[in-house]
mmCIF file of C-alpha atoms and ligand atoms in Angstrom:
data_model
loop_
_atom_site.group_PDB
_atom_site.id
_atom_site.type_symbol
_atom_site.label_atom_id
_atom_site.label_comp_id
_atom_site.label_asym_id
_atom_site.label_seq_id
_atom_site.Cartn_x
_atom_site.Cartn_y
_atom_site.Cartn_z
ATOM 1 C CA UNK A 14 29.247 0.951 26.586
ATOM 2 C CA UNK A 15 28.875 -2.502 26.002
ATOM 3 C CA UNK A 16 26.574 -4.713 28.036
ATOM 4 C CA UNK A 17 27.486 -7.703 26.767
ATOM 5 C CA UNK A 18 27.513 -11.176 29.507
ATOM 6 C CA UNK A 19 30.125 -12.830 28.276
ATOM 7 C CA UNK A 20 28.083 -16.032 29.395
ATOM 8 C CA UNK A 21 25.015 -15.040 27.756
ATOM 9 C CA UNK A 22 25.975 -13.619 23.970
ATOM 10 C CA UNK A 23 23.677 -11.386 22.033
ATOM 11 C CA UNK A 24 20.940 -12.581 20.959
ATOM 12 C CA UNK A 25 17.578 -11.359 19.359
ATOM 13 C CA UNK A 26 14.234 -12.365 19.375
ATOM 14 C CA UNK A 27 12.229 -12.068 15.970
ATOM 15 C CA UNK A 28 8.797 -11.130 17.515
ATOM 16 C CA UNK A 29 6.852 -10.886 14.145
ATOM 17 C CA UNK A 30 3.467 -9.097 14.270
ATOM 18 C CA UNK A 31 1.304 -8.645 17.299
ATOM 19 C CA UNK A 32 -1.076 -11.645 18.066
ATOM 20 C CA UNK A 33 -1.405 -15.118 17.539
ATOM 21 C CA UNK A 34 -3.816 -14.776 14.720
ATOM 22 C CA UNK A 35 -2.203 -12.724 12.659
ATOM 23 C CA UNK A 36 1.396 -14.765 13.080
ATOM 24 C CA UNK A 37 -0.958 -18.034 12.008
ATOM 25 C CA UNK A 38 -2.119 -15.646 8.927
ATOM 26 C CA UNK A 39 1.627 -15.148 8.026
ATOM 27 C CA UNK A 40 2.248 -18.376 8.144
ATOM 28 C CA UNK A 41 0.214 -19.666 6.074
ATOM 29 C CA UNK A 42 1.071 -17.104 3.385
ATOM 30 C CA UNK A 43 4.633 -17.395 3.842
ATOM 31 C CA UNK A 44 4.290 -21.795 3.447
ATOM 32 C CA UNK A 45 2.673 -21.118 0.099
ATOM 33 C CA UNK A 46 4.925 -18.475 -1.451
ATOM 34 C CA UNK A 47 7.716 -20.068 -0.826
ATOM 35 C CA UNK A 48 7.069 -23.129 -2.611
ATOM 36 C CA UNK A 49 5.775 -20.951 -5.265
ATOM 37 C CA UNK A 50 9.071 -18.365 -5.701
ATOM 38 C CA UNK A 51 11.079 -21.839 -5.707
ATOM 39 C CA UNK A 52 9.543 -23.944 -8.183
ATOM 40 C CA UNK A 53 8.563 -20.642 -10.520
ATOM 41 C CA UNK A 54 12.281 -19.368 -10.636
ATOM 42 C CA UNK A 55 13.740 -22.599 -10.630
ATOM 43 C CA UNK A 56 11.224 -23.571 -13.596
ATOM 44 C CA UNK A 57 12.039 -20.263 -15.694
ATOM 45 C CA UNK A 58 16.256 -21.284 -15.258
ATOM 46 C CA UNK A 59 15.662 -24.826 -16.341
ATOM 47 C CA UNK A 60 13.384 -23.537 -19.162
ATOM 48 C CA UNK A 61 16.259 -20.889 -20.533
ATOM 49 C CA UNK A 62 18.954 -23.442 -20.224
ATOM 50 C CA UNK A 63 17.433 -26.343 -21.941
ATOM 51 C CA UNK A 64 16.232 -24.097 -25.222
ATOM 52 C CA UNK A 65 19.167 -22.926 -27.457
ATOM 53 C CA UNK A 66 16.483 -20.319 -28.789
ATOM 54 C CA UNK A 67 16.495 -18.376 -25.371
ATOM 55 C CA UNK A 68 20.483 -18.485 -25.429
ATOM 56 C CA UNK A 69 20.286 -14.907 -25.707
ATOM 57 C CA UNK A 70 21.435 -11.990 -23.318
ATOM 58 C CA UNK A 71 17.965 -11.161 -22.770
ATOM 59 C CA UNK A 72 17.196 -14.600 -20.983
ATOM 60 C CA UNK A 73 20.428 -14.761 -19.418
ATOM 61 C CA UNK A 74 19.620 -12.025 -17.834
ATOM 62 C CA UNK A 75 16.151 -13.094 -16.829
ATOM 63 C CA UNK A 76 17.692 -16.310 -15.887
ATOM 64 C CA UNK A 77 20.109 -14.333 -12.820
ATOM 65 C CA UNK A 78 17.171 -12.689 -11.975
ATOM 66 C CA UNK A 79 16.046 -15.811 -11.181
ATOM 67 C CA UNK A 80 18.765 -17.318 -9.046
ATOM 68 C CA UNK A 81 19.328 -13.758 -7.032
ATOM 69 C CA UNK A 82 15.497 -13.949 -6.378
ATOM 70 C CA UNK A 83 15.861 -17.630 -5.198
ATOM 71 C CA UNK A 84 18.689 -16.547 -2.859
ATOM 72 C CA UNK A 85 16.614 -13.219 -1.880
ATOM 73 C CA UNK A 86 13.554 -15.116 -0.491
ATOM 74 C CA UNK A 87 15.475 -18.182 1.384
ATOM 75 C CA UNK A 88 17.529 -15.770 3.335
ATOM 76 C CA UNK A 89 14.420 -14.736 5.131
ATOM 77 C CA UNK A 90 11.360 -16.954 4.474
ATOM 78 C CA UNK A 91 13.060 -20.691 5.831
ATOM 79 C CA UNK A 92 13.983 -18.941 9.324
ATOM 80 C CA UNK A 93 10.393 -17.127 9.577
ATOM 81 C CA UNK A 94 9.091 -20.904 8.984
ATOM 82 C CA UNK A 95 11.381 -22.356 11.309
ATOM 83 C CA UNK A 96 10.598 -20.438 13.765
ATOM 84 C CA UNK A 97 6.955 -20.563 13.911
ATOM 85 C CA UNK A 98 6.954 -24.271 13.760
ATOM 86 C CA UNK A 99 9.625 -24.245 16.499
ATOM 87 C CA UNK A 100 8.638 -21.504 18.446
ATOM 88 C CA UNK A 101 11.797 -20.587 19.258
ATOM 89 C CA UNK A 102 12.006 -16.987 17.590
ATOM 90 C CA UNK A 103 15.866 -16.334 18.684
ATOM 91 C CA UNK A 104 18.424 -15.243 16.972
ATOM 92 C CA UNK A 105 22.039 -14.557 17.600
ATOM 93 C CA UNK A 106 23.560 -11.249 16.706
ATOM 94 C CA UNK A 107 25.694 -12.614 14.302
ATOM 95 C CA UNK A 108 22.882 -14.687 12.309
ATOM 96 C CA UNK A 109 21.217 -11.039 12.340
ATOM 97 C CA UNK A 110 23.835 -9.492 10.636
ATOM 98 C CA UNK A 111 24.672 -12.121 8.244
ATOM 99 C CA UNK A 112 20.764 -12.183 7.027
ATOM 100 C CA UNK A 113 20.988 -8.343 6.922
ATOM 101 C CA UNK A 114 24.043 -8.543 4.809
ATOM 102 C CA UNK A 115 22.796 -11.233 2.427
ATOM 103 C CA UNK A 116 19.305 -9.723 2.122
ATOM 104 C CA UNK A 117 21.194 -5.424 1.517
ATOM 105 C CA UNK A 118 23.092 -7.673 -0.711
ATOM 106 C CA UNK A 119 20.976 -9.697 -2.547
ATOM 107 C CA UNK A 120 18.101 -6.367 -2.490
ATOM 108 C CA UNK A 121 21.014 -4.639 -4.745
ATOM 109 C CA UNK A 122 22.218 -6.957 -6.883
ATOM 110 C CA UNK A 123 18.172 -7.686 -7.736
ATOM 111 C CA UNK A 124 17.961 -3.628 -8.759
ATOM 112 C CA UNK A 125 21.070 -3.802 -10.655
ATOM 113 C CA UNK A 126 20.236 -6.781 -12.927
ATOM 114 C CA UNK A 127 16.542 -4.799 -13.351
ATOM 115 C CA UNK A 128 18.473 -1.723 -14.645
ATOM 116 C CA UNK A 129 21.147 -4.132 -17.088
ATOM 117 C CA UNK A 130 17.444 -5.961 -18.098
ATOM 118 C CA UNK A 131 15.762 -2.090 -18.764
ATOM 119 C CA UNK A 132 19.241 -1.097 -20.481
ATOM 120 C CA UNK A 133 19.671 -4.733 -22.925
ATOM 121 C CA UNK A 134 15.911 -3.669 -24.152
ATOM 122 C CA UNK A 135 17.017 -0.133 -24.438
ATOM 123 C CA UNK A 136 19.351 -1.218 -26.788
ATOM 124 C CA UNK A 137 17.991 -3.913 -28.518
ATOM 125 C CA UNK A 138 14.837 -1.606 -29.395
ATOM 126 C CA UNK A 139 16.844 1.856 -30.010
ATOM 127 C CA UNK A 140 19.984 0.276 -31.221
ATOM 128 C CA UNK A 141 19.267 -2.526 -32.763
ATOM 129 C CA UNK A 142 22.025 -2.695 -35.634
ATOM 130 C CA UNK A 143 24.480 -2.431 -33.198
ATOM 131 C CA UNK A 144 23.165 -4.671 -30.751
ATOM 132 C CA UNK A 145 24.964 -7.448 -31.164
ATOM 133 C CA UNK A 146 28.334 -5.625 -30.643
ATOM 134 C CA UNK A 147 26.940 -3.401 -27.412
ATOM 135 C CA UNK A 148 25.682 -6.487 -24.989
ATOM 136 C CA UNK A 149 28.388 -8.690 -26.198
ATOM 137 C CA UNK A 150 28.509 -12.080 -24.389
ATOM 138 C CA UNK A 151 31.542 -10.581 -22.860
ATOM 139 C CA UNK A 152 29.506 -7.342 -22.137
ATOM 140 C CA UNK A 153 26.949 -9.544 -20.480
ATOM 141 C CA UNK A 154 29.334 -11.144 -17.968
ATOM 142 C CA UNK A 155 30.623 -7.916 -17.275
ATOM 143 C CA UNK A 156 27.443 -6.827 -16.603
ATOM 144 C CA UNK A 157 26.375 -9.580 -14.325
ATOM 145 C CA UNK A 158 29.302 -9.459 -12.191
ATOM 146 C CA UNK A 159 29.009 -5.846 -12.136
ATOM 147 C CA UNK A 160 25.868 -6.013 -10.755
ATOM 148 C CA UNK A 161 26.723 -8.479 -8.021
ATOM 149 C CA UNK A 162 29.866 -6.090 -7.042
ATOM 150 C CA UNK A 163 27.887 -3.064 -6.971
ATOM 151 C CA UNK A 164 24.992 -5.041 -4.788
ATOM 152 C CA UNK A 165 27.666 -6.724 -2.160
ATOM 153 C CA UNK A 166 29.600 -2.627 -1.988
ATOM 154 C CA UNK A 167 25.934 -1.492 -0.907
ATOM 155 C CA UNK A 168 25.754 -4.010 1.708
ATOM 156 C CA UNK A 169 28.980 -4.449 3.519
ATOM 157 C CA UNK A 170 29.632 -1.169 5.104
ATOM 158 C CA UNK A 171 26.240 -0.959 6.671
ATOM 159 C CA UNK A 172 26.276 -4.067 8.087
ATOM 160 C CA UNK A 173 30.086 -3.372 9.822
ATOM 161 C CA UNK A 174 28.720 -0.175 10.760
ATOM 162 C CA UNK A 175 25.912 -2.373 12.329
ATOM 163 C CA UNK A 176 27.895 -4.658 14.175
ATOM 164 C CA UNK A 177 30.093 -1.834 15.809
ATOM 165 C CA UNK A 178 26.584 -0.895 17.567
ATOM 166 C CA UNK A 179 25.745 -1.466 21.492
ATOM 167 C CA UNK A 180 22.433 -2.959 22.300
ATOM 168 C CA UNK A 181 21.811 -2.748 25.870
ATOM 169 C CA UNK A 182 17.742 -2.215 26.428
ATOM 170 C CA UNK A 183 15.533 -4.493 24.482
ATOM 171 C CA UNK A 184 16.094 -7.259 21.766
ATOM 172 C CA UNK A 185 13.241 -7.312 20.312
ATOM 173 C CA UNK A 186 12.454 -6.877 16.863
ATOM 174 C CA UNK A 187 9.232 -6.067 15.544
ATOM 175 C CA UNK A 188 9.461 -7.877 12.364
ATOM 176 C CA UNK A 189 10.277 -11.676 11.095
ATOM 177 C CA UNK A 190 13.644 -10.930 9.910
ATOM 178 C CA UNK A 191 16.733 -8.352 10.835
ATOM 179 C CA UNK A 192 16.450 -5.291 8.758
ATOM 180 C CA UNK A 193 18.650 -2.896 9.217
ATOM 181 C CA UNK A 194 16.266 0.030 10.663
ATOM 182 C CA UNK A 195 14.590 -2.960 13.336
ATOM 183 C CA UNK A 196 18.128 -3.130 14.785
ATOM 184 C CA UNK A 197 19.222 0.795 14.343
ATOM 185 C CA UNK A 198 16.130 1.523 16.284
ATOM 186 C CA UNK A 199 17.041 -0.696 19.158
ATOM 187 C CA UNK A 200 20.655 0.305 19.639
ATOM 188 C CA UNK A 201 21.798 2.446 22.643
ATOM 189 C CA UNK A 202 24.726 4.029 20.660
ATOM 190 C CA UNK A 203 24.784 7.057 18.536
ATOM 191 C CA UNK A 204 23.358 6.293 15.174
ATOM 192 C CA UNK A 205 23.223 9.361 13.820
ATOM 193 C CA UNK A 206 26.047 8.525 10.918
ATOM 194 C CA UNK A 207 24.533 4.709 10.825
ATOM 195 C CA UNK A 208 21.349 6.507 9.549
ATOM 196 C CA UNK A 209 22.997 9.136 7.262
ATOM 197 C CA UNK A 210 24.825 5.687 5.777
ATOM 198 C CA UNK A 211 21.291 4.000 5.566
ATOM 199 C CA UNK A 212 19.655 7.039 3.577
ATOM 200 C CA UNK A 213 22.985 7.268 1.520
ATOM 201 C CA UNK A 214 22.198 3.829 0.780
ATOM 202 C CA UNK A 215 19.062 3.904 0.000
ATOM 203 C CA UNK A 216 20.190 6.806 -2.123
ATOM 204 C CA UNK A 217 22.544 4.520 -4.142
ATOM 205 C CA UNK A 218 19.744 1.522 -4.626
ATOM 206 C CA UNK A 219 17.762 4.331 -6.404
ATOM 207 C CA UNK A 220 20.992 4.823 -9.112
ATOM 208 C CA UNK A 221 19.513 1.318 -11.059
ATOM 209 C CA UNK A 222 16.125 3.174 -10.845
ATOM 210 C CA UNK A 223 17.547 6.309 -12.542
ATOM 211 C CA UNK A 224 18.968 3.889 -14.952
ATOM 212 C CA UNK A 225 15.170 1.954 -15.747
ATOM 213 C CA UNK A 226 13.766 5.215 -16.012
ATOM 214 C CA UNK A 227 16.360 6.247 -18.136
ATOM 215 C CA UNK A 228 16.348 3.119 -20.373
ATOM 216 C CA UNK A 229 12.516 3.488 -20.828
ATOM 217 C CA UNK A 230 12.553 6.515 -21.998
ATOM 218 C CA UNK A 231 14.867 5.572 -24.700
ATOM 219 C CA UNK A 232 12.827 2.904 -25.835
ATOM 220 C CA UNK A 233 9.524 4.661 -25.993
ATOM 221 C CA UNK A 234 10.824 7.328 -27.813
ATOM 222 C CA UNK A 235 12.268 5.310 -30.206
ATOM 223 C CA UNK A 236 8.843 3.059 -30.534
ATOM 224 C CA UNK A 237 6.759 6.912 -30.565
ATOM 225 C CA UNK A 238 9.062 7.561 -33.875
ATOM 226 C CA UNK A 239 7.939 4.590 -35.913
ATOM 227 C CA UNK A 240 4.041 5.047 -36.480
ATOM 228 C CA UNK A 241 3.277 1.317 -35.948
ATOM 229 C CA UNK A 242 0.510 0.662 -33.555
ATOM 230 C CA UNK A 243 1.579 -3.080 -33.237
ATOM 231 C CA UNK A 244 5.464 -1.948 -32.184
ATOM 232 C CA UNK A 245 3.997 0.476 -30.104
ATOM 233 C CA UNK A 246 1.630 -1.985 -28.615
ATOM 234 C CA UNK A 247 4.622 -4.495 -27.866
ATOM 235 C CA UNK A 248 6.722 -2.069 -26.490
ATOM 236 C CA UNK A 249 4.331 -1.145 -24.135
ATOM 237 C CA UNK A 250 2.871 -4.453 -23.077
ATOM 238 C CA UNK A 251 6.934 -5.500 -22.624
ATOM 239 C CA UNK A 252 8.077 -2.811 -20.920
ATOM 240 C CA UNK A 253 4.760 -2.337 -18.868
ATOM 241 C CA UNK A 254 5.398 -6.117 -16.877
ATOM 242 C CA UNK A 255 8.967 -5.727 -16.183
ATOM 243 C CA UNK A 256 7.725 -1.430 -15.333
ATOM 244 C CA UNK A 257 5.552 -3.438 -12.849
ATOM 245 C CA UNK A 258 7.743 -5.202 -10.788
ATOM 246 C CA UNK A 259 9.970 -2.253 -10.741
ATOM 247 C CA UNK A 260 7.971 -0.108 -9.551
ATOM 248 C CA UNK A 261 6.118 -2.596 -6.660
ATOM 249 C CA UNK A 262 9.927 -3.339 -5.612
ATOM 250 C CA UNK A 263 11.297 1.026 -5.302
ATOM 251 C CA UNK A 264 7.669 1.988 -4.111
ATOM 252 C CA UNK A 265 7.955 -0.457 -0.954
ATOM 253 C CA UNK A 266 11.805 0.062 -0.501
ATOM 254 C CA UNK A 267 11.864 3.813 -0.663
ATOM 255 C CA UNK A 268 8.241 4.443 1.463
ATOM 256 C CA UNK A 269 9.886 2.504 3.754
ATOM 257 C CA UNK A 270 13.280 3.642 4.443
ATOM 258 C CA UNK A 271 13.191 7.115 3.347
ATOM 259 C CA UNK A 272 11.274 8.004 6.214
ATOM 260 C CA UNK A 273 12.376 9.308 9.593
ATOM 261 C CA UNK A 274 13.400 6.193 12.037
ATOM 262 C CA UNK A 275 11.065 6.727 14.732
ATOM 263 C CA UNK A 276 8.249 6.635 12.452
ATOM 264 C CA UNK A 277 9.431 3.183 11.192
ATOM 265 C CA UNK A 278 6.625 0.892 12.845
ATOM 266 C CA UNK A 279 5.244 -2.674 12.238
ATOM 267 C CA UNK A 280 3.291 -1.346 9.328
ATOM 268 C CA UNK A 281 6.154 -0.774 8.032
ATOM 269 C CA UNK A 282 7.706 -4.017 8.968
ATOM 270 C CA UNK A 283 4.663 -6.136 7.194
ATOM 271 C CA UNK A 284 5.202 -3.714 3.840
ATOM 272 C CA UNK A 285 8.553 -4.756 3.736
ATOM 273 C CA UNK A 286 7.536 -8.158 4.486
ATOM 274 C CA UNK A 287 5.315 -8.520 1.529
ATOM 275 C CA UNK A 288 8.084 -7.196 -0.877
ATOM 276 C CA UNK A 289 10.641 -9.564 -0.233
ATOM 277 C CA UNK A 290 8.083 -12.339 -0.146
ATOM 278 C CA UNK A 291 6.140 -11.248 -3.211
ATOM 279 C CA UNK A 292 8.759 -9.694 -5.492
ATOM 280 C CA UNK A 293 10.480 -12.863 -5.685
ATOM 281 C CA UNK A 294 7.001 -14.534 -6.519
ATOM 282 C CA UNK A 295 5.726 -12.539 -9.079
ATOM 283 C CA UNK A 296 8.463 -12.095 -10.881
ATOM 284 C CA UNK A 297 8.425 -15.428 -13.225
ATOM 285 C CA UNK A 298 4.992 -14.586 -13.528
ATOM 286 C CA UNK A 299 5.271 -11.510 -14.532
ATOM 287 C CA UNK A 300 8.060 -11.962 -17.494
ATOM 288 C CA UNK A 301 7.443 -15.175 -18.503
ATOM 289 C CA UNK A 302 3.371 -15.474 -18.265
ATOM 290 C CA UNK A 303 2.934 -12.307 -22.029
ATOM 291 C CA UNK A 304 6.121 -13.659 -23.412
ATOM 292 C CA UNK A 305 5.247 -16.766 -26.222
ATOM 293 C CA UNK A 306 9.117 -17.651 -26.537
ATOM 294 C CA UNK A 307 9.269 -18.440 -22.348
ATOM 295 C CA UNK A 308 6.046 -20.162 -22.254
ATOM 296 C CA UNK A 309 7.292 -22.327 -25.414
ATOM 297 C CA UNK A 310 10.481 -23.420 -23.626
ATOM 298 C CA UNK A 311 8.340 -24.003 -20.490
ATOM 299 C CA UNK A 312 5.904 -26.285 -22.550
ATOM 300 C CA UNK A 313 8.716 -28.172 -24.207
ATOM 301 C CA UNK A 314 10.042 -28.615 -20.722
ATOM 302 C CA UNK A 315 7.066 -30.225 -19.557
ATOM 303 C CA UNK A 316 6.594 -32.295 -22.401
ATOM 304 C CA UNK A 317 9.918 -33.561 -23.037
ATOM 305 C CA UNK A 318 9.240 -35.613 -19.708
ATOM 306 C CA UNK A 319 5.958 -37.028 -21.051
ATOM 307 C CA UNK A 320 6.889 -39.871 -23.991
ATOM 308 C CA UNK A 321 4.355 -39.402 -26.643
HETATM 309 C C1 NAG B 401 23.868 -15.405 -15.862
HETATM 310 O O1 NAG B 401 24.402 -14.695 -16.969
HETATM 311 C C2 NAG B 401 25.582 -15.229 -17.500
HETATM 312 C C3 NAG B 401 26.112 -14.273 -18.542
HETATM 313 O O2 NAG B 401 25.195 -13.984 -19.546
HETATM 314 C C4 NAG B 401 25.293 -16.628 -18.051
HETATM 315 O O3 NAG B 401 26.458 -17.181 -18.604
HETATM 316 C C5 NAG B 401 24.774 -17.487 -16.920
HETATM 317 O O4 NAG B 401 24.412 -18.757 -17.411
HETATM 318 C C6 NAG B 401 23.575 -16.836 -16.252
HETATM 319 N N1 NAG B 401 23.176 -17.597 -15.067
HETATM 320 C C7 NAG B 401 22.082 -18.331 -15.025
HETATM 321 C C8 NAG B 401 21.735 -18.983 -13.730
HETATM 322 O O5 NAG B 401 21.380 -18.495 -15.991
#
């Protein structure tokens, strides 16, 4: 049954964490990583596009990372801003469902362009004769599109399935943004097949994990066949920073989710908070801080504004 006021529509109220401290503590960290994930990804898309030497699938590749991360962290940090300046912390039902589908969405599409990264370096390492042929610039559109496809199908049918639910006792969701187990958990309807579909899900965001893992092991056992401690040392030093972000993304995702929905709680909530606020952050950092080619086109960046 639906309680719905036809004067009054739906609405939610984003209650954040408990106490006024810890909301100012938020805050604070949320109005300096934004600035941060901004000007870092926007930095490493300028930097690829202006040098010709990192017009390769590799960097392209890097470079969507980039601009899904960008997307990622404004669906969610802007509003939790907003609304601690403005103190207003409502939000209609349909706002909460189009963040939810844009951040499913945009969660996906970030794990599939991690596994097409894992899989280019898989080839380019194992493969390398026939590299140029395998991630073809055709290949790499394919890819890219592919992984924005795959990222929207995981997002869609949870968030229909979402907005056929009745909410008649509180609207209150502890956390600064709608995720999808806040609102399953305050739901009067059945949501017994909404939380099959959620684990499902979760189920098919772990496919682009299967893939990294599967990638990596390619790579090192190709590297483990050629006795050179340098190639060894670069495969693992490469494949270590982008093994890093992987696994800080699945670890929070899957610890998360994967567990029973009435033992979701706020610590939960602030977990996920940190990934979707820090993924996006240390990203650039992480693949562009070891690697001498991205910190070149960086520096040329920077200089080419300076007249010497
Ligand atoms: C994403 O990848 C495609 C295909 O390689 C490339 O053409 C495009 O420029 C990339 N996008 C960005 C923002 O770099």
């Amino acid at each position: 049954m639906r309680e719905v006021n036809q004067s009054s529509p739906l609405e939610f109220i984003l209650l954040g964490v408990n106490g006024q401290q810890e909301q100012e503590y938020f805050f604070i960290l949320f109005l300096f990583i934004y600035p941060i994930t901004l000007t870092g990804n926007l930095l490493i898309i300028l930097a690829i596009h202006s040098d010709v030497r990192l017009h390769n699938p590799m960097y392209f590749f890097l470079a969507n990372l980039s601009l899904v991360d960008i997307f990622f962290s404004s669906v969610t940090i802007p509003k939790m801003l907003a609304s601690h300046l403005l103190g207003s912390k409502s939000i209609s039902f349909g706002g909460c469902l189009t963040q939810m589908c844009f951040m499913l969405a945009l969660g996906n599409t970030d794990s599939y362009i991690l596994a097409v990264m894992a899989y280019d370096r898989a080839v380019a390492i194992s493969r390398p004769l026939h590299y140029t042929t395998i991630v073809s610039p055709k290949s790499c559109v394919l890819l890219i599109v592919g992984s924005w496809v795959a990222g929207i199908t995981n997002s869609l049918p949870h968030t229909l399935l979402t907005a056929g639910l009745s909410f008649c006792g509180s609207k209150e969701v502890t956390n600064f943004y709608c995720d999808i187990a806040s609102l399953l958990k305050l739901s009067c309807s059945d949501i017994h097949f909404n939380v099959k579909m959620m684990y499902l899900g979760v189920g098919v965001f772990s496919v682009p994990l299967l893939c990294i893992i599967i990638s990596y092991v390619q790579v090192f056992s190709t590297v483990l066949q050629v006795p050179s401690t340098k190639g060894v040392l670069k495969a693992f030093s490469t494949c270590g920073s982008h093994l890093t972000v992987v696994s800080l993304y699945y670890g929070t995702v899957m610890g998360t989710y994967l567990r029973p929905l009435t033992r979701y709680s706020l610590k939960d909530a602030v977990i996920t908070v940190m990934y979707i606020a820090m993924t996006p952050m240390l990203n650039p950092f992480i693949y562009s801080l070891r690697n001498r080619d991205m910190k070149a086109a960086l520096w040329k960046l920077f200089s080419k504004k300076i007249p010497s």
